């Protein structure tokens, strides 16, 4: 399935931290460049996410702000 | 002002494309790694955004999905 | 690519309406049940979206509110 | 109060799962079609949400991606 | 319909500016405190939004960042 | 860093409530006008957020709905 989301940033999972319903997943998408995602625990299980996995951070263009 | 948003990805503006109310701004955050933001035309003017500027893509963790 | 987004609602494209930068795409996901997406024109071209296509509305759980 | 959000999908609450601050609520909006929402525990209490309730999944058009 | 969104900020419409698909609506929610919303033109028509109307800015808690 | 987000509402922190991964932070932005943000625990620590702090609620225009 191809997505309309404009941003698909490939990287490597460096951390998966589960709470009671929400998990934080960190991806290294470049040398020292870390992206943090907040997703459901169910999604972590569904994708069997674990440290070392190749995965992508997917972000819709409308969810990206610019800072200058 | 420091932000709660977990993702601040620095890069260089490579394109600013304005529509009637909404603009698309592309940032190169790494060699060949482009992030697209959809922001208001007013924000483009307010930040005086133009090609070549150093700027950051700012994304809240809850707006990041993971694909695997 | 499998996504962490919890909501993938399959349907049929019933309308694609492009503005200058932003397009509205309507999907019928059930008898008379229409979902509207606001995506970039570039995404419409990239996915070659047109009326009659089978496609899915993809929504992150954190972007769903409940009304009662 | 009428909302600008374009997507109001009516259904029946099939599950309410609370964490420490965030709850996941699942709605059946059609035969076997489940939508998951991630909302605050406070909202669950405020709306007195429970299994069997008639409720709607409300989603802004800008939060809907298309997959094809 | 009561909403799970935690933020419903009442105010007065001070500007409605339509593009080709997307409109910007500004609401004064307090003396000199303006909130800008980016919604679809269809929503503007659907709610018959015009200057002077009493209306509310509705925002999900997950879409609010904190700056300090 | 100046942000493209159109809504920066200054106020005073009146509550910080941490869950296992997600925290709710309430800001009083006007007499009796409370805004609730759902951010990561890490962001709370990073900004050293505590009751009484002056802080701002930051919201992108695309994340604001209108109710009438």
Coordinates of C-alpha atoms in Angstrom, one line a residue:
Chain A
X1 CA 0.0 0.0 0.0
X2 CA 1.4 3.4 -1.1
X3 CA 0.6 6.3 1.2
X4 CA -0.4 9.9 0.6
X5 CA 1.8 10.9 3.6
X6 CA 4.7 12.9 2.1
X7 CA 7.3 12.0 4.7
X8 CA 8.6 8.4 5.0
X9 CA 12.0 8.6 6.8
X10 CA 13.8 5.2 6.9
X11 CA 15.9 4.4 10.0
X12 CA 16.7 1.8 12.7
X13 CA 14.8 1.3 15.9
X14 CA 17.0 2.3 18.8
X15 CA 14.4 2.1 21.6
X16 CA 10.9 0.8 22.3
X17 CA 9.4 2.0 25.6
X18 CA 5.8 0.8 26.5
X19 CA 3.5 2.5 29.0
X20 CA 0.1 1.1 29.9
X21 CA -1.6 2.0 26.6
X22 CA 1.0 4.2 24.8
X23 CA 4.5 3.4 23.6
X24 CA 7.4 5.6 22.6
X25 CA 9.5 4.3 19.8
X26 CA 12.8 6.0 18.8
X27 CA 14.3 5.6 15.3
X28 CA 17.8 6.7 14.2
X29 CA 17.2 8.1 10.7
X30 CA 20.7 9.5 10.2
X31 CA 23.9 9.7 12.2
X32 CA 22.8 11.0 15.6
X33 CA 19.4 12.1 14.2
X34 CA 16.6 10.5 16.3
X35 CA 12.9 10.6 15.6
X36 CA 10.5 9.8 18.4
X37 CA 7.0 8.4 17.7
X38 CA 4.2 8.0 20.2
X39 CA 2.0 5.0 19.1
X40 CA -0.3 2.4 20.7
X41 CA 1.1 -0.6 22.5
X42 CA -1.1 -2.7 20.2
X43 CA 0.8 -1.2 17.2
X44 CA 4.1 -2.2 18.7
X45 CA 2.9 -5.8 19.1
X46 CA 1.2 -5.8 15.7
X47 CA 4.5 -4.8 14.0
X48 CA 6.6 -6.8 16.4
X49 CA 8.8 -3.8 16.8
X50 CA 12.1 -4.3 18.5
X51 CA 15.5 -2.6 18.8
X52 CA 17.6 -3.1 15.7
X53 CA 14.6 -3.3 13.3
X54 CA 14.7 -1.4 10.0
X55 CA 11.6 0.8 10.0
X56 CA 10.3 4.2 8.8
X57 CA 8.9 7.3 10.5
X58 CA 5.8 8.3 8.6
X59 CA 4.5 11.8 8.9
X60 CA 1.8 13.7 7.0
X61 CA 2.9 17.1 5.6
X62 CA 0.1 18.8 7.5
X63 CA 1.7 17.6 10.8
X64 CA 5.1 19.2 10.0
X65 CA 5.8 22.7 11.3
X66 CA 8.7 24.8 10.3
X67 CA 11.0 26.6 12.9
X68 CA 13.5 29.3 11.9
Chain B
X1 CA 11.0 29.2 23.6
X2 CA 11.8 25.5 24.1
X3 CA 9.1 23.2 22.8
X4 CA 7.6 19.9 24.1
X5 CA 7.6 18.5 20.5
X6 CA 10.2 15.7 20.5
X7 CA 11.3 16.1 16.9
X8 CA 13.2 19.1 15.7
X9 CA 15.1 18.1 12.5
X10 CA 17.4 20.8 11.2
X11 CA 17.9 21.3 7.5
X12 CA 18.0 23.6 4.5
X13 CA 15.0 25.0 2.7
X14 CA 15.1 23.6 -0.9
X15 CA 11.6 24.7 -2.0
X16 CA 8.7 27.0 -1.0
X17 CA 5.5 26.6 -3.1
X18 CA 2.5 28.8 -2.2
X19 CA -1.1 28.1 -3.0
X20 CA -4.0 30.4 -2.2
X21 CA -4.0 29.8 1.5
X22 CA -1.6 26.8 2.0
X23 CA 2.1 26.5 1.2
X24 CA 4.3 23.5 0.8
X25 CA 7.9 23.9 2.1
X26 CA 10.6 21.3 1.5
X27 CA 13.6 20.9 3.7
X28 CA 16.7 18.8 3.1
X29 CA 17.5 17.3 6.5
X30 CA 20.2 15.0 5.3
X31 CA 21.9 14.0 2.0
X32 CA 18.8 13.4 -0.2
X33 CA 16.5 13.2 2.7
X34 CA 13.6 15.7 2.1
X35 CA 10.8 16.6 4.6
X36 CA 7.7 18.2 3.3
X37 CA 5.6 20.6 5.5
X38 CA 2.2 22.0 4.7
X39 CA 1.9 25.4 6.5
X40 CA -0.1 28.6 6.0
X41 CA 1.0 31.2 3.5
X42 CA 1.0 33.6 6.5
X43 CA 3.5 31.5 8.3
X44 CA 5.8 31.6 5.2
X45 CA 5.6 35.4 5.2
X46 CA 5.9 35.6 9.0
X47 CA 9.2 33.5 9.0
X48 CA 10.3 35.1 5.7
X49 CA 11.0 31.6 4.5
X50 CA 13.0 31.2 1.3
X51 CA 15.3 28.7 -0.5
X52 CA 18.6 28.3 1.1
X53 CA 17.4 29.2 4.7
X54 CA 18.5 27.1 7.6
X55 CA 15.3 25.9 9.3
X56 CA 13.9 23.0 11.2
X57 CA 11.1 20.5 10.7
X58 CA 9.2 20.3 14.0
X59 CA 6.9 17.3 14.6
X60 CA 5.1 16.2 17.8
X61 CA 5.7 12.5 18.7
X62 CA 2.0 11.8 18.5
X63 CA 2.0 12.8 14.8
X64 CA 4.7 10.2 13.9
X65 CA 3.6 6.8 12.7
X66 CA 5.9 3.8 12.3
X67 CA 6.0 1.7 9.2
X68 CA 7.8 -1.7 9.0
Chain C
X1 CA 5.1 -1.6 4.7
X2 CA 2.8 -2.3 7.6
X3 CA 1.7 0.8 9.5
X4 CA 1.3 1.6 13.3
X5 CA -1.8 3.6 12.4
X6 CA -4.7 1.6 13.9
X7 CA -7.4 2.7 11.4
X8 CA -7.2 1.5 7.8
X9 CA -10.7 1.8 6.3
X10 CA -11.0 0.4 2.8
X11 CA -13.4 2.0 0.3
X12 CA -13.8 3.4 -3.2
X13 CA -12.8 6.8 -4.4
X14 CA -15.9 8.8 -5.3
X15 CA -14.4 12.2 -5.7
X16 CA -11.0 13.9 -6.2
X17 CA -11.0 17.7 -6.0
X18 CA -7.7 19.6 -6.4
X19 CA -7.0 23.2 -5.2
X20 CA -3.7 25.0 -5.8
X21 CA -1.7 22.9 -3.3
X22 CA -4.3 20.9 -1.4
X23 CA -6.7 18.3 -2.7
X24 CA -9.9 16.8 -1.1
X25 CA -10.5 13.1 -1.7
X26 CA -13.7 11.4 -0.8
X27 CA -13.9 7.7 -0.2
X28 CA -17.1 5.6 0.2
X29 CA -16.2 3.1 3.0
X30 CA -19.7 1.7 3.4
X31 CA -23.2 2.2 1.9
X32 CA -23.6 6.0 2.1
X33 CA -20.6 6.3 4.5
X34 CA -18.2 8.9 3.1
X35 CA -14.8 9.8 4.5
X36 CA -13.1 13.0 3.4
X37 CA -9.3 13.4 3.3
X38 CA -7.3 16.6 2.8
X39 CA -4.0 15.6 1.2
X40 CA -1.4 17.3 -1.1
X41 CA -1.9 17.6 -4.8
X42 CA 1.5 15.9 -5.1
X43 CA 0.1 12.8 -3.2
X44 CA -2.9 12.6 -5.6
X45 CA -0.5 12.5 -8.6
X46 CA 1.9 10.2 -6.8
X47 CA -0.8 7.7 -6.1
X48 CA -2.5 8.4 -9.5
X49 CA -5.8 8.7 -7.5
X50 CA -9.0 8.8 -9.6
X51 CA -12.7 8.1 -9.2
X52 CA -13.5 4.4 -8.9
X53 CA -10.1 3.4 -7.4
X54 CA -10.1 1.0 -4.5
X55 CA -8.2 2.8 -1.7
X56 CA -8.1 3.1 2.1
X57 CA -8.6 6.0 4.5
X58 CA -5.7 5.7 7.0
X59 CA -6.0 7.5 10.4
X60 CA -3.8 7.4 13.5
X61 CA -5.7 6.6 16.7
X62 CA -4.5 9.8 18.3
X63 CA -6.3 11.7 15.6
X64 CA -9.7 10.2 16.3
X65 CA -12.1 11.9 18.7
X66 CA -15.2 10.4 20.2
X67 CA -18.6 12.2 20.2
X68 CA -21.6 11.1 22.2
Chain D
X1 CA -22.6 22.4 18.3
X2 CA -22.0 21.6 14.7
X3 CA -18.3 20.8 13.9
X4 CA -16.1 21.8 10.9
X5 CA -14.6 18.2 11.0
X6 CA -15.7 16.5 7.8
X7 CA -15.8 13.0 9.2
X8 CA -18.4 11.9 11.8
X9 CA -18.8 8.1 11.7
X10 CA -21.5 6.8 13.9
X11 CA -21.1 3.4 15.6
X12 CA -21.3 1.4 18.8
X13 CA -18.6 1.3 21.5
X14 CA -17.2 -2.2 21.7
X15 CA -14.3 -1.6 24.0
X16 CA -13.0 1.0 26.5
X17 CA -9.4 0.4 27.8
X18 CA -7.9 2.9 30.2
X19 CA -4.2 3.4 30.9
X20 CA -2.8 5.8 33.4
X21 CA -3.6 9.0 31.4
X22 CA -4.7 7.7 28.0
X23 CA -7.5 5.5 27.0
X24 CA -8.2 3.5 23.8
X25 CA -11.8 3.3 22.7
X26 CA -13.0 1.0 19.9
X27 CA -16.1 1.7 17.9
X28 CA -17.8 -0.6 15.4
X29 CA -18.9 1.7 12.6
X30 CA -20.1 -1.1 10.3
X31 CA -20.2 -4.9 10.2
X32 CA -16.6 -5.8 11.3
X33 CA -15.3 -2.3 10.7
X34 CA -13.6 -1.1 13.9
X35 CA -12.2 2.4 14.5
X36 CA -9.8 2.9 17.4
X37 CA -9.5 6.3 19.2
X38 CA -6.8 7.3 21.6
X39 CA -8.4 9.9 24.0
X40 CA -7.7 11.1 27.6
X41 CA -9.1 9.1 30.6
X42 CA -10.8 12.4 31.6
X43 CA -12.7 12.4 28.3
X44 CA -13.9 8.8 28.9
X45 CA -15.3 9.9 32.3
X46 CA -16.7 13.1 31.0
X47 CA -18.6 11.3 28.3
X48 CA -19.4 8.4 30.6
X49 CA -18.3 6.1 27.8
X50 CA -19.0 2.4 28.1
X51 CA -19.5 -0.7 26.0
X52 CA -22.8 -0.6 24.0
X53 CA -23.0 3.1 23.8
X54 CA -24.0 4.7 20.5
X55 CA -21.1 7.2 19.7
X56 CA -19.3 8.7 16.7
X57 CA -15.7 8.7 15.6
X58 CA -14.9 12.3 14.7
X59 CA -11.9 13.0 12.4
X60 CA -10.7 16.2 10.7
X61 CA -10.0 15.8 7.0
X62 CA -6.4 16.9 7.4
X63 CA -5.8 13.9 9.7
X64 CA -6.9 11.4 7.0
X65 CA -4.3 9.9 4.7
X66 CA -5.1 7.8 1.7
X67 CA -3.4 4.5 0.9
X68 CA -3.6 2.8 -2.4
Chain E
X1 CA -23.0 15.7 20.7
X2 CA -20.5 16.1 23.5
X3 CA -16.8 15.7 22.3
X4 CA -13.8 13.9 23.8
X5 CA -11.6 16.9 22.7
X6 CA -10.5 18.6 25.9
X7 CA -10.2 22.1 24.4
X8 CA -13.3 24.0 23.4
X9 CA -12.5 27.7 23.4
X10 CA -15.4 30.0 22.7
X11 CA -15.0 33.3 20.8
X12 CA -16.1 35.5 18.0
X13 CA -15.3 35.0 14.3
X14 CA -13.1 38.0 13.2
X15 CA -12.1 36.7 9.7
X16 CA -13.0 34.0 7.2
X17 CA -10.5 33.7 4.2
X18 CA -11.2 31.0 1.6
X19 CA -8.6 29.6 -0.8
X20 CA -9.5 27.1 -3.5
X21 CA -10.0 24.1 -1.1
X22 CA -8.8 25.4 2.3
X23 CA -10.1 28.3 4.4
X24 CA -8.5 30.1 7.3
X25 CA -10.8 31.2 10.0
X26 CA -9.8 33.5 12.9
X27 CA -11.5 33.6 16.2
X28 CA -11.0 36.1 19.0
X29 CA -11.2 34.0 22.2
X30 CA -10.2 36.8 24.5
X31 CA -9.1 40.5 24.4
X32 CA -6.5 40.5 21.6
X33 CA -6.2 36.7 21.7
X34 CA -6.7 35.3 18.2
X35 CA -6.9 31.6 17.3
X36 CA -6.4 30.6 13.6
X37 CA -8.0 27.4 12.2
X38 CA -7.4 25.9 8.8
X39 CA -10.5 24.0 7.7
X40 CA -12.1 23.0 4.4
X41 CA -14.2 25.5 2.4
X42 CA -17.0 22.9 2.6
X43 CA -17.0 23.2 6.4
X44 CA -17.2 27.0 6.1
X45 CA -20.3 26.7 3.9
X46 CA -21.7 23.8 6.0
X47 CA -21.5 25.9 9.2
X48 CA -22.4 29.2 7.3
X49 CA -19.4 30.8 9.1
X50 CA -19.2 34.6 8.8
X51 CA -17.6 37.5 10.7
X52 CA -19.3 38.2 14.0
X53 CA -20.5 34.7 14.6
X54 CA -20.1 33.2 18.1
X55 CA -18.1 30.0 17.6
X56 CA -15.6 27.8 19.3
X57 CA -12.1 26.6 18.5
X58 CA -12.0 22.9 19.2
X59 CA -8.6 21.2 19.7
X60 CA -7.7 17.7 20.8
X61 CA -5.2 17.5 23.8
X62 CA -2.8 15.5 21.7
X63 CA -2.5 18.3 19.2
X64 CA -1.4 20.9 21.8
X65 CA 2.3 21.4 22.4
X66 CA 3.8 23.3 25.3
X67 CA 6.5 26.0 24.8
X68 CA 8.5 27.4 27.7
Chain F
X1 CA 13.4 29.7 17.0
X2 CA 10.2 31.2 15.5
X3 CA 7.5 28.7 14.6
X4 CA 5.1 28.4 11.6
X5 CA 2.4 27.3 14.0
X6 CA -0.2 30.1 14.0
X7 CA -1.4 29.6 17.6
X8 CA 0.8 30.4 20.6
X9 CA -1.4 31.1 23.6
X10 CA 0.5 32.2 26.7
X11 CA -0.7 31.2 30.1
X12 CA 0.3 29.7 33.5
X13 CA 0.7 26.0 34.3
X14 CA -2.0 25.0 36.7
X15 CA -1.5 21.2 36.6
X16 CA 1.1 18.6 35.5
X17 CA -0.2 15.0 35.6
X18 CA 2.2 12.2 34.5
X19 CA 1.2 8.7 33.4
X20 CA 3.7 6.0 32.4
X21 CA 4.7 7.6 29.1
X22 CA 2.2 10.4 28.6
X23 CA 1.5 13.5 30.7
X24 CA -1.4 15.9 30.8
X25 CA -0.5 19.6 31.3
X26 CA -3.1 22.2 32.0
X27 CA -2.5 25.9 31.3
X28 CA -4.7 28.8 32.3
X29 CA -4.6 31.1 29.3
X30 CA -7.2 33.6 30.5
X31 CA -9.6 34.0 33.5
X32 CA -11.1 30.4 33.9
X33 CA -10.0 29.5 30.4
X34 CA -8.0 26.2 30.6
X35 CA -6.1 24.5 27.8
X36 CA -5.1 20.8 28.1
X37 CA -2.1 19.4 26.4
X38 CA -1.1 15.7 26.1
X39 CA 2.7 15.5 25.8
X40 CA 5.4 13.0 26.6
X41 CA 6.8 12.6 30.1
X42 CA 10.2 13.3 28.6
X43 CA 9.0 16.7 27.4
X44 CA 7.8 17.5 30.9
X45 CA 11.2 16.7 32.3
X46 CA 13.1 18.4 29.4
X47 CA 11.1 21.7 29.9
X48 CA 11.2 21.2 33.7
X49 CA 7.5 22.0 33.7
X50 CA 5.8 22.7 37.0
X51 CA 2.8 24.4 38.5
X52 CA 3.1 28.2 38.3
X53 CA 5.4 28.3 35.3
X54 CA 4.7 30.8 32.5
X55 CA 4.3 28.7 29.3
X56 CA 2.5 28.7 26.0
X57 CA 0.0 26.3 24.4
X58 CA 1.2 25.9 20.8
X59 CA -1.2 24.6 18.2
X60 CA -0.9 24.3 14.4
X61 CA -3.8 25.9 12.4
X62 CA -4.6 22.6 10.7
X63 CA -5.2 21.0 14.2
X64 CA -7.9 23.6 15.1
X65 CA -11.6 22.7 14.3
X66 CA -14.4 25.2 14.5
X67 CA -17.7 24.4 16.3
X68 CA -20.8 26.6 15.9

